[in-house]
Amino acid sequence: MKLSLEKATKRFTDKYSTSAEMAEEATKYIPGGGSRSIVKVGPHAIFVESGEGAYVQTVDGHSLCDFHNNFSANVLGHNHPEIRKAIEEVCKTGFSFGNATKHEFELARILCERIESVDRAVFMMSGTEACMAAATLSRAFTGKGKIAKLEGGYHGTSNDFWWSIHPDAPDFIHCGLETNPKPSPESMGVPEALRGNTLTMPQNDLTTCSRIIRENARDLAAVILELQSGAGGLITLEKSFVEGLRELTQELGIVLIFDEVISFRMDEGGLQKIFGVKPDLTTMGKAIGGGLPIGAVGGADEIMKLNESGQVFHSGTHHGHVLSCAAGVACLNNYTQPLIDKMNQQGQKIKTDLKQFVEEKNYPVNLTGIGSAIGFEMLDEPGRSIRSCRDIMTYCNEEASQTFNYELITRGYLPMWSRGQVVLCTPLTDDDISGFIDTSKAILEDIY
């Protein structure tokens, strides 16, 4: 590598020295300096003072074009006037109730109208809780206990799903062979006794997944998946793979859950509309709250009605919170298909232009993802095909990935995750996109 990680790190820390000081102070009171383990996007967190449109202002006095957008939640960018207005209107009359409000069912109505597979929906305060609720509903509906997930799939930090998000390359001792995977805890503190409740399966391998599902069908309540994974690497599932899982789960009476906490942004009807496959349950979050905390699970009425019959108890102090729901209504009313289409086209331009560039230069870089999410995978050699998180963990050049990530930030762009994933927001202009493409090319030339 021509540009070393050491040099990129120094450039980063020199430019964001005030953030570094704040990060050091924060560690005195917060373990790791932040309440989210992944808030660090470099050697330390970047502290921001404000955000407007597609930009954030840091405490260091720098403006960053935001390709992070709070882990994809801010689809309309920062401080959108209609979302701000909705929040201000609610705050005039009170903002925390133990009663129902109209904003809750208005947001549910929008989701039911937009997503074909969602007959009814309920709310909570995070995507983690949404996936927990989906697991409970699936178990109640089927009378079975196990859940199957794909390796690389992130469904929050509950013990049901906190397995095999980052399989342990290069030897995969803890995760087993790809054709015979075994769940590996993502963190200390996940009880070993729960290992048998969760099955893990490889991405885009229908043969292996079908065998695992059939072998466990008697005990398997649900299969959960992200149509496009995020935390475990940006992998888009193949349509034939998803269709095969839909057919198999229907045949065996197993609930199919699509986690659209991130991917809902791809279409008014979610990424499932683009795939043309209907799940039994859908979990949501992030974008549907307009940037405020929210989660939701919705789906077929025969499953969702368990919530009203008393068979499944669903509650939480802030579930259906009036501020989150009001912000969500304002967000979705302004997050229309023409804006989504434009943003997806911008994402495709980034991927197409940079893919052509790295192929011409013969750089070991793979561009992944569809729509408004793009992944940069720095690999060990050019031309590798990436179909699963195991491929990423096996072939990724972590040093090059970190160098690219740090340089993006130093040069004025805020990516998501350590490998330089980016997600777009609607205020981004064509000039912003062109600037990002040109900067990415310059960084890659400096690295390789």
CSV table of C-alpha atoms in Angstrom, one decimal:
chain,number,residue,atom,x,y,z
A,1,MET,CA,0.0,0.0,0.0
A,2,LYS,CA,1.4,3.4,-1.0
A,3,LEU,CA,-0.7,5.2,1.7
A,4,SER,CA,-0.2,3.5,5.0
A,5,LEU,CA,-2.8,3.1,7.7
A,6,GLU,CA,-0.4,4.8,10.1
A,7,LYS,CA,-0.2,7.9,8.0
A,8,ALA,CA,-4.0,7.9,7.4
A,9,THR,CA,-4.6,7.6,11.2
A,10,LYS,CA,-2.3,10.5,11.9
A,11,ARG,CA,-4.0,12.7,9.3
A,12,PHE,CA,-7.4,11.8,10.9
A,13,THR,CA,-6.3,12.5,14.5
A,14,ASP,CA,-4.6,15.8,13.6
A,15,LYS,CA,-7.7,17.1,11.8
A,16,TYR,CA,-10.2,16.0,14.5
A,17,SER,CA,-8.1,16.8,17.6
A,18,THR,CA,-11.0,18.4,19.5
A,19,SER,CA,-13.1,15.3,19.0
A,20,ALA,CA,-10.2,13.3,20.3
A,21,GLU,CA,-10.1,15.4,23.4
A,22,MET,CA,-13.8,15.0,23.9
A,23,ALA,CA,-13.6,11.2,23.3
A,24,GLU,CA,-10.9,11.0,26.0
A,25,GLU,CA,-13.1,12.9,28.4
A,26,ALA,CA,-16.1,10.9,27.6
A,27,THR,CA,-14.4,7.6,28.5
A,28,LYS,CA,-14.2,8.8,32.1
A,29,TYR,CA,-18.0,8.5,32.3
A,30,ILE,CA,-19.0,6.2,29.5
A,31,PRO,CA,-17.2,2.9,28.8
A,32,GLY,CA,-15.5,3.3,25.4
A,33,GLY,CA,-16.7,6.9,25.3
A,34,GLY,CA,-20.1,6.2,23.8
A,35,SER,CA,-23.3,4.3,24.4
A,36,ARG,CA,-23.0,2.5,21.0
A,37,SER,CA,-20.0,0.2,20.6
A,38,ILE,CA,-19.8,1.1,16.9
A,39,VAL,CA,-20.0,4.9,17.2
A,40,LYS,CA,-16.3,5.2,16.5
A,41,VAL,CA,-15.8,5.7,12.8
A,42,GLY,CA,-12.0,6.0,13.1
A,43,PRO,CA,-9.4,6.0,15.9
A,44,HIS,CA,-12.0,7.8,18.0
A,45,ALA,CA,-15.6,9.1,17.7
A,46,ILE,CA,-16.3,12.3,15.7
A,47,PHE,CA,-18.3,14.7,17.9
A,48,VAL,CA,-20.9,16.8,16.0
A,49,GLU,CA,-22.6,20.1,17.0
A,50,SER,CA,-25.3,20.2,14.3
A,51,GLY,CA,-26.7,18.9,11.1
A,52,GLU,CA,-28.6,20.4,8.3
A,53,GLY,CA,-29.6,18.7,5.1
A,54,ALA,CA,-26.8,16.4,3.9
A,55,TYR,CA,-24.1,17.9,6.2
A,56,VAL,CA,-23.0,17.7,9.8
A,57,GLN,CA,-20.8,20.2,11.6
A,58,THR,CA,-18.2,18.8,13.9
A,59,VAL,CA,-16.8,20.3,17.1
A,60,ASP,CA,-13.5,20.6,15.3
A,61,GLY,CA,-15.0,23.2,13.0
A,62,HIS,CA,-15.3,20.9,9.9
A,63,SER,CA,-18.2,20.2,7.7
A,64,LEU,CA,-18.8,16.6,6.7
A,65,CYS,CA,-21.0,15.4,3.8
A,66,ASP,CA,-23.0,12.8,5.5
A,67,PHE,CA,-23.0,9.3,3.9
A,68,HIS,CA,-23.7,7.8,7.3
A,69,ASN,CA,-27.0,9.3,8.3
A,70,ASN,CA,-27.2,7.8,11.7
A,71,PHE,CA,-26.8,4.2,10.5
A,72,SER,CA,-29.2,4.9,7.6
A,73,ALA,CA,-32.1,6.3,9.7
A,74,ASN,CA,-32.0,9.9,8.3
A,75,VAL,CA,-33.4,9.3,4.9
A,76,LEU,CA,-34.4,12.9,4.6
A,77,GLY,CA,-31.1,14.2,6.0
A,78,HIS,CA,-30.8,16.3,9.0
A,79,ASN,CA,-33.3,18.8,10.5
A,80,HIS,CA,-35.9,18.4,7.8
A,81,PRO,CA,-38.4,21.2,8.2
A,82,GLU,CA,-41.5,19.0,8.1
A,83,ILE,CA,-40.2,16.6,10.7
A,84,ARG,CA,-39.1,19.4,12.9
A,85,LYS,CA,-42.5,21.1,12.6
A,86,ALA,CA,-44.3,17.8,13.5
A,87,ILE,CA,-42.1,17.4,16.6
A,88,GLU,CA,-42.7,21.1,17.6
A,89,GLU,CA,-46.4,20.8,17.3
A,90,VAL,CA,-46.5,17.7,19.5
A,91,CYS,CA,-44.3,19.4,22.1
A,92,LYS,CA,-46.8,22.2,22.5
A,93,THR,CA,-49.4,19.8,24.0
A,94,GLY,CA,-47.2,17.3,25.8
A,95,PHE,CA,-44.8,14.6,24.6
A,96,SER,CA,-45.1,11.5,26.9
A,97,PHE,CA,-48.4,9.8,27.5
A,98,GLY,CA,-49.6,6.5,28.8
A,99,ASN,CA,-52.6,6.7,26.5
A,100,ALA,CA,-53.1,6.1,22.8
A,101,THR,CA,-52.6,9.0,20.3
A,102,LYS,CA,-53.7,9.5,16.7
A,103,HIS,CA,-50.1,9.6,15.5
A,104,GLU,CA,-49.6,5.9,16.3
A,105,PHE,CA,-52.4,4.6,14.1
A,106,GLU,CA,-51.7,7.2,11.4
A,107,LEU,CA,-48.1,5.8,11.1
A,108,ALA,CA,-49.4,2.2,11.2
A,109,ARG,CA,-51.9,3.1,8.4
A,110,ILE,CA,-49.1,4.4,6.2
A,111,LEU,CA,-47.1,1.2,6.7
A,112,CYS,CA,-50.1,-1.0,5.9
A,113,GLU,CA,-50.9,0.9,2.8
A,114,ARG,CA,-47.4,0.9,1.5
A,115,ILE,CA,-46.2,-2.6,2.3
A,116,GLU,CA,-48.4,-5.3,0.7
A,117,SER,CA,-47.5,-8.0,3.2
A,118,VAL,CA,-48.4,-5.9,6.2
A,119,ASP,CA,-52.1,-6.1,7.3
A,120,ARG,CA,-51.5,-4.6,10.7
A,121,ALA,CA,-48.5,-3.4,12.7
A,122,VAL,CA,-47.4,-2.6,16.3
A,123,PHE,CA,-44.6,-0.3,17.5
A,124,MET,CA,-41.7,-0.4,19.9
A,125,MET,CA,-38.6,1.8,20.3
A,126,SER,CA,-35.9,0.0,18.3
A,127,GLY,CA,-35.2,-2.6,15.6
A,128,THR,CA,-33.8,-4.9,18.3
A,129,GLU,CA,-37.2,-4.9,20.0
A,130,ALA,CA,-39.0,-5.3,16.7
A,131,CYS,CA,-37.0,-8.5,16.0
A,132,MET,CA,-37.6,-9.8,19.5
A,133,ALA,CA,-41.4,-9.2,19.1
A,134,ALA,CA,-41.3,-11.0,15.7
A,135,ALA,CA,-39.6,-14.0,17.3
A,136,THR,CA,-42.3,-14.1,20.0
A,137,LEU,CA,-45.1,-13.9,17.6
A,138,SER,CA,-43.6,-16.6,15.4
A,139,ARG,CA,-43.2,-19.0,18.4
A,140,ALA,CA,-46.7,-18.2,19.6
A,141,PHE,CA,-48.2,-18.8,16.1
A,142,THR,CA,-46.4,-22.0,15.4
A,143,GLY,CA,-46.0,-23.5,18.8
A,144,LYS,CA,-42.3,-24.1,18.1
A,145,GLY,CA,-39.2,-22.7,19.6
A,146,LYS,CA,-36.2,-22.4,17.3
A,147,ILE,CA,-35.2,-19.5,15.1
A,148,ALA,CA,-33.0,-19.7,12.0
A,149,LYS,CA,-30.9,-16.7,10.8
A,150,LEU,CA,-28.3,-16.2,8.1
A,151,GLU,CA,-24.7,-15.6,8.9
A,152,GLY,CA,-23.9,-11.9,8.5
A,153,GLY,CA,-27.4,-10.9,9.4
A,154,TYR,CA,-27.8,-8.3,12.1
A,155,HIS,CA,-31.1,-8.4,13.9
A,156,GLY,CA,-30.2,-6.4,17.1
A,157,THR,CA,-28.5,-7.5,20.2
A,158,SER,CA,-31.0,-9.8,21.8
A,159,ASN,CA,-29.8,-13.3,22.7
A,160,ASP,CA,-31.9,-14.9,20.0
A,161,PHE,CA,-30.1,-13.1,17.2
A,162,TRP,CA,-26.7,-12.2,18.6
A,163,TRP,CA,-24.9,-15.0,16.7
A,164,SER,CA,-22.5,-15.3,13.7
A,165,ILE,CA,-22.8,-11.8,12.4
A,166,HIS,CA,-19.0,-11.8,11.7
A,167,PRO,CA,-17.9,-15.4,11.2
A,168,ASP,CA,-14.4,-15.9,12.5
A,169,ALA,CA,-12.1,-16.0,9.5
A,170,PRO,CA,-9.7,-17.4,8.4
A,171,ASP,CA,-10.3,-20.9,9.9
A,172,PHE,CA,-14.0,-20.5,11.1
A,173,ILE,CA,-13.2,-22.7,14.1
A,174,HIS,CA,-16.2,-21.4,16.1
A,175,CYS,CA,-18.6,-21.1,13.2
A,176,GLY,CA,-18.0,-24.5,11.5
A,177,LEU,CA,-17.9,-25.3,7.8
A,178,GLU,CA,-20.1,-23.2,5.5
A,179,THR,CA,-22.0,-26.4,4.6
A,180,ASN,CA,-22.5,-27.2,8.3
A,181,PRO,CA,-22.5,-23.9,10.2
A,182,LYS,CA,-22.9,-23.6,13.9
A,183,PRO,CA,-23.8,-20.5,15.8
A,184,SER,CA,-21.0,-18.5,17.3
A,185,PRO,CA,-21.8,-15.7,19.9
A,186,GLU,CA,-21.1,-12.2,18.7
A,187,SER,CA,-20.3,-11.1,22.2
A,188,MET,CA,-19.3,-12.3,25.6
A,189,GLY,CA,-22.4,-12.7,27.9
A,190,VAL,CA,-24.6,-14.6,25.5
A,191,PRO,CA,-25.6,-17.7,27.5
A,192,GLU,CA,-24.2,-20.9,26.1
A,193,ALA,CA,-27.4,-22.6,27.1
A,194,LEU,CA,-29.2,-20.6,24.4
A,195,ARG,CA,-27.0,-21.8,21.5
A,196,GLY,CA,-29.4,-24.6,20.6
A,197,ASN,CA,-32.3,-22.1,20.1
A,198,THR,CA,-30.8,-20.4,17.1
A,199,LEU,CA,-29.7,-22.0,13.8
A,200,THR,CA,-27.3,-20.3,11.5
A,201,MET,CA,-27.2,-20.7,7.7
A,202,PRO,CA,-25.0,-19.4,4.9
A,203,GLN,CA,-26.1,-16.6,2.6
A,204,ASN,CA,-27.1,-17.4,-0.9
A,205,ASP,CA,-26.7,-21.2,-0.5
A,206,LEU,CA,-30.1,-22.6,-1.0
A,207,THR,CA,-29.0,-26.2,-1.0
A,208,THR,CA,-27.5,-26.0,2.5
A,209,CYS,CA,-30.2,-23.8,3.9
A,210,SER,CA,-32.9,-26.1,2.6
A,211,ARG,CA,-31.2,-29.1,4.3
A,212,ILE,CA,-30.9,-27.3,7.6
A,213,ILE,CA,-34.5,-26.1,7.5
A,214,ARG,CA,-35.9,-29.5,6.6
A,215,GLU,CA,-33.8,-31.3,9.3
A,216,ASN,CA,-35.2,-28.9,12.0
A,217,ALA,CA,-38.7,-28.2,10.6
A,218,ARG,CA,-40.4,-29.9,13.5
A,219,ASP,CA,-38.9,-27.4,16.0
A,220,LEU,CA,-38.4,-24.4,13.7
A,221,ALA,CA,-40.7,-21.4,14.3
A,222,ALA,CA,-39.2,-18.9,11.9
A,223,VAL,CA,-36.5,-18.0,9.4
A,224,ILE,CA,-35.3,-14.4,9.6
A,225,LEU,CA,-33.2,-12.6,7.0
A,226,GLU,CA,-32.1,-9.2,5.7
A,227,LEU,CA,-32.6,-9.0,2.0
A,228,GLN,CA,-29.5,-6.9,2.0
A,229,SER,CA,-27.3,-7.3,5.1
A,230,GLY,CA,-25.4,-4.4,6.7
A,231,ALA,CA,-23.4,-5.0,9.8
A,232,GLY,CA,-21.9,-8.3,8.6
A,233,GLY,CA,-21.0,-6.8,5.2
A,234,LEU,CA,-23.2,-5.4,2.5
A,235,ILE,CA,-24.4,-8.6,0.8
A,236,THR,CA,-27.6,-8.5,-1.4
A,237,LEU,CA,-29.3,-11.8,-1.4
A,238,GLU,CA,-30.0,-13.5,-4.7
A,239,LYS,CA,-33.7,-13.4,-5.7
A,240,SER,CA,-33.8,-17.1,-6.5
A,241,PHE,CA,-32.4,-17.8,-3.0
A,242,VAL,CA,-35.1,-15.7,-1.3
A,243,GLU,CA,-37.8,-17.2,-3.5
A,244,GLY,CA,-36.6,-20.7,-2.6
A,245,LEU,CA,-36.8,-19.9,1.1
A,246,ARG,CA,-40.3,-18.5,0.7
A,247,GLU,CA,-41.5,-21.7,-1.0
A,248,LEU,CA,-39.8,-23.9,1.6
A,249,THR,CA,-41.1,-22.1,4.6
A,250,GLN,CA,-44.6,-22.0,3.2
A,251,GLU,CA,-44.5,-25.8,2.6
A,252,LEU,CA,-43.3,-26.5,6.1
A,253,GLY,CA,-45.4,-24.0,8.0
A,254,ILE,CA,-42.5,-21.9,9.2
A,255,VAL,CA,-42.8,-18.1,9.6
A,256,LEU,CA,-40.6,-16.1,7.2
A,257,ILE,CA,-39.5,-12.8,8.6
A,258,PHE,CA,-37.9,-10.0,6.6
A,259,ASP,CA,-35.8,-7.6,8.6
A,260,GLU,CA,-36.3,-4.3,6.8
A,261,VAL,CA,-35.0,-2.1,9.5
A,262,ILE,CA,-32.4,-0.8,7.0
A,263,SER,CA,-33.6,-1.9,3.6
A,264,PHE,CA,-37.1,-0.4,3.9
A,265,ARG,CA,-35.5,2.8,2.5
A,266,MET,CA,-35.1,1.2,-0.9
A,267,ASP,CA,-38.8,1.6,-1.9
A,268,GLU,CA,-42.1,2.9,-0.5
A,269,GLY,CA,-43.0,-0.8,-0.1
A,270,GLY,CA,-39.6,-1.8,1.2
A,271,LEU,CA,-37.0,-3.9,-0.5
A,272,GLN,CA,-39.4,-6.8,-0.5
A,273,LYS,CA,-41.4,-5.0,-3.2
A,274,ILE,CA,-38.4,-4.9,-5.5
A,275,PHE,CA,-37.8,-8.6,-4.8
A,276,GLY,CA,-41.4,-9.4,-5.4
A,277,VAL,CA,-41.5,-11.8,-2.4
A,278,LYS,CA,-43.9,-11.5,0.5
A,279,PRO,CA,-42.9,-12.5,4.0
A,280,ASP,CA,-45.2,-13.4,6.9
A,281,LEU,CA,-43.7,-10.7,9.1
A,282,THR,CA,-41.6,-7.6,8.5
A,283,THR,CA,-39.5,-5.8,11.1
A,284,MET,CA,-38.8,-2.1,10.6
A,285,GLY,CA,-37.1,0.8,12.3
A,286,LYS,CA,-34.8,3.7,11.5
A,287,ALA,CA,-36.4,5.5,8.6
A,288,ILE,CA,-40.0,5.0,9.7
A,289,GLY,CA,-39.3,7.2,12.8
A,290,GLY,CA,-37.9,10.2,10.9
A,291,GLY,CA,-34.7,10.0,12.9
A,292,LEU,CA,-36.3,9.4,16.3
A,293,PRO,CA,-36.2,6.1,18.2
A,294,ILE,CA,-38.7,3.5,16.8
A,295,GLY,CA,-39.2,-0.1,15.8
A,296,ALA,CA,-42.2,-1.9,14.3
A,297,VAL,CA,-43.3,-5.4,13.4
A,298,GLY,CA,-46.1,-5.9,10.9
A,299,GLY,CA,-47.5,-8.7,8.8
A,300,ALA,CA,-50.3,-11.1,8.1
A,301,ASP,CA,-53.4,-10.6,10.2
A,302,GLU,CA,-53.6,-14.2,11.2
A,303,ILE,CA,-50.3,-13.7,13.1
A,304,MET,CA,-50.7,-10.1,14.2
A,305,LYS,CA,-54.1,-10.7,15.8
A,306,LEU,CA,-52.3,-12.7,18.5
A,307,ASN,CA,-51.4,-9.3,20.0
A,308,GLU,CA,-55.0,-8.3,20.5
A,309,SER,CA,-56.4,-11.7,21.7
A,310,GLY,CA,-54.2,-11.6,24.8
A,311,GLN,CA,-52.3,-14.7,23.7
A,312,VAL,CA,-49.2,-12.5,23.1
A,313,PHE,CA,-48.6,-9.6,25.5
A,314,HIS,CA,-47.0,-6.6,23.9
A,315,SER,CA,-46.1,-3.6,25.9
A,316,GLY,CA,-43.4,-1.0,26.7
A,317,THR,CA,-43.3,2.4,28.4
A,318,HIS,CA,-42.4,4.2,25.2
A,319,HIS,CA,-44.0,1.9,22.6
A,320,GLY,CA,-45.9,4.0,20.1
A,321,HIS,CA,-44.3,7.1,21.5
A,322,VAL,CA,-46.1,10.2,20.3
A,323,LEU,CA,-42.9,12.0,19.2
A,324,SER,CA,-41.5,9.1,17.2
A,325,CYS,CA,-44.8,8.4,15.5
A,326,ALA,CA,-45.5,12.0,14.6
A,327,ALA,CA,-42.0,12.3,13.2
A,328,GLY,CA,-42.5,9.1,11.4
A,329,VAL,CA,-45.7,10.3,9.7
A,330,ALA,CA,-44.0,13.5,8.6
A,331,CYS,CA,-41.0,11.6,7.3
A,332,LEU,CA,-43.0,9.0,5.3
A,333,ASN,CA,-45.3,11.7,3.9
A,334,ASN,CA,-42.3,13.4,2.5
A,335,TYR,CA,-40.3,10.3,1.6
A,336,THR,CA,-42.0,9.7,-1.8
A,337,GLN,CA,-41.2,7.3,-4.6
A,338,PRO,CA,-39.8,9.9,-6.9
A,339,LEU,CA,-37.3,11.0,-4.2
A,340,ILE,CA,-36.4,7.3,-3.5
A,341,ASP,CA,-35.9,6.6,-7.2
A,342,LYS,CA,-33.6,9.6,-7.5
A,343,MET,CA,-31.6,8.5,-4.5
A,344,ASN,CA,-31.3,4.9,-5.8
A,345,GLN,CA,-30.1,6.3,-9.1
A,346,GLN,CA,-27.4,8.3,-7.3
A,347,GLY,CA,-26.4,5.2,-5.5
A,348,GLN,CA,-26.2,3.2,-8.7
A,349,LYS,CA,-24.1,6.0,-10.3
A,350,ILE,CA,-21.6,5.7,-7.4
A,351,LYS,CA,-21.4,2.0,-7.8
A,352,THR,CA,-21.2,2.0,-11.6
A,353,ASP,CA,-18.6,4.7,-11.9
A,354,LEU,CA,-16.3,3.3,-9.2
A,355,LYS,CA,-16.7,-0.3,-10.4
A,356,GLN,CA,-15.6,0.8,-13.9
A,357,PHE,CA,-12.7,2.7,-12.3
A,358,VAL,CA,-11.4,-0.1,-10.2
A,359,GLU,CA,-11.7,-2.6,-13.0
A,360,GLU,CA,-9.7,-0.3,-15.3
A,361,LYS,CA,-7.0,0.1,-12.6
A,362,ASN,CA,-7.1,-3.6,-11.7
A,363,TYR,CA,-7.5,-2.6,-8.0
A,364,PRO,CA,-8.6,-5.3,-5.5
A,365,VAL,CA,-11.9,-3.6,-4.7
A,366,ASN,CA,-15.4,-5.0,-4.9
A,367,LEU,CA,-18.5,-2.7,-4.9
A,368,THR,CA,-21.5,-4.3,-3.4
A,369,GLY,CA,-25.1,-3.4,-2.6
A,370,ILE,CA,-28.1,-2.0,-4.5
A,371,GLY,CA,-30.1,1.2,-4.4
A,372,SER,CA,-29.0,3.9,-1.9
A,373,ALA,CA,-26.5,1.7,0.0
A,374,ILE,CA,-23.0,0.9,-1.3
A,375,GLY,CA,-20.3,-1.2,0.2
A,376,PHE,CA,-16.6,-0.9,-0.5
A,377,GLU,CA,-14.8,-4.3,0.0
A,378,MET,CA,-11.0,-4.0,-0.1
A,379,LEU,CA,-9.9,-7.5,-1.0
A,380,ASP,CA,-6.6,-9.5,-1.2
A,381,GLU,CA,-6.7,-9.6,-5.0
A,382,PRO,CA,-8.6,-8.1,-8.0
A,383,GLY,CA,-11.6,-9.8,-9.5
A,384,ARG,CA,-12.9,-11.8,-6.5
A,385,SER,CA,-16.6,-12.5,-6.4
A,386,ILE,CA,-18.3,-11.8,-3.1
A,387,ARG,CA,-21.6,-13.7,-2.4
A,388,SER,CA,-21.5,-14.0,1.4
A,389,CYS,CA,-20.2,-12.5,4.6
A,390,ARG,CA,-17.7,-15.5,4.8
A,391,ASP,CA,-16.2,-14.3,1.5
A,392,ILE,CA,-15.8,-10.8,3.0
A,393,MET,CA,-14.2,-12.2,6.2
A,394,THR,CA,-11.9,-14.4,4.3
A,395,TYR,CA,-10.7,-12.1,1.6
A,396,CYS,CA,-11.0,-8.6,3.1
A,397,ASN,CA,-7.9,-6.5,3.5
A,398,GLU,CA,-8.7,-4.8,6.8
A,399,GLU,CA,-5.8,-2.4,6.7
A,400,ALA,CA,-6.8,-1.1,3.3
A,401,SER,CA,-10.4,-0.8,4.4
A,402,GLN,CA,-9.5,1.2,7.5
A,403,THR,CA,-7.2,3.4,5.5
A,404,PHE,CA,-9.9,4.1,2.9
A,405,ASN,CA,-12.4,4.8,5.7
A,406,TYR,CA,-10.2,7.3,7.6
A,407,GLU,CA,-9.3,9.1,4.4
A,408,LEU,CA,-12.9,9.6,3.5
A,409,ILE,CA,-13.5,11.3,6.8
A,410,THR,CA,-10.3,13.4,6.6
A,411,ARG,CA,-11.3,14.5,3.1
A,412,GLY,CA,-14.8,15.6,4.1
A,413,TYR,CA,-17.1,12.5,3.8
A,414,LEU,CA,-18.7,10.5,6.7
A,415,PRO,CA,-19.1,6.8,5.8
A,416,MET,CA,-20.9,4.1,7.8
A,417,TRP,CA,-19.2,1.1,9.4
A,418,SER,CA,-15.4,0.5,9.4
A,419,ARG,CA,-15.3,-0.8,5.8
A,420,GLY,CA,-16.5,2.4,4.2
A,421,GLN,CA,-20.1,1.5,3.6
A,422,VAL,CA,-22.2,4.5,2.6
A,423,VAL,CA,-25.9,5.2,2.6
A,424,LEU,CA,-27.5,8.2,0.9
A,425,CYS,CA,-30.1,10.8,2.0
A,426,THR,CA,-32.4,12.8,-0.2
A,427,PRO,CA,-30.8,16.2,0.2
A,428,LEU,CA,-27.6,15.0,-1.5
A,429,THR,CA,-27.1,16.8,-4.8
A,430,ASP,CA,-25.6,15.5,-8.0
A,431,ASP,CA,-22.5,17.7,-7.1
A,432,ASP,CA,-22.2,15.9,-3.7
A,433,ILE,CA,-22.3,12.6,-5.5
A,434,SER,CA,-19.7,13.6,-8.1
A,435,GLY,CA,-17.5,15.0,-5.3
A,436,PHE,CA,-17.7,11.7,-3.4
A,437,ILE,CA,-16.9,9.7,-6.5
A,438,ASP,CA,-13.9,11.9,-7.4
A,439,THR,CA,-12.6,11.8,-3.8
A,440,SER,CA,-13.0,8.0,-3.6
A,441,LYS,CA,-11.0,7.6,-6.8
A,442,ALA,CA,-8.2,9.8,-5.4
A,443,ILE,CA,-8.1,7.9,-2.2
A,444,LEU,CA,-7.9,4.5,-4.0
A,445,GLU,CA,-5.1,5.9,-6.2
A,446,ASP,CA,-3.2,7.0,-3.1
A,447,ILE,CA,-3.7,3.5,-1.5
A,448,TYR,CA,-2.8,1.4,-4.5
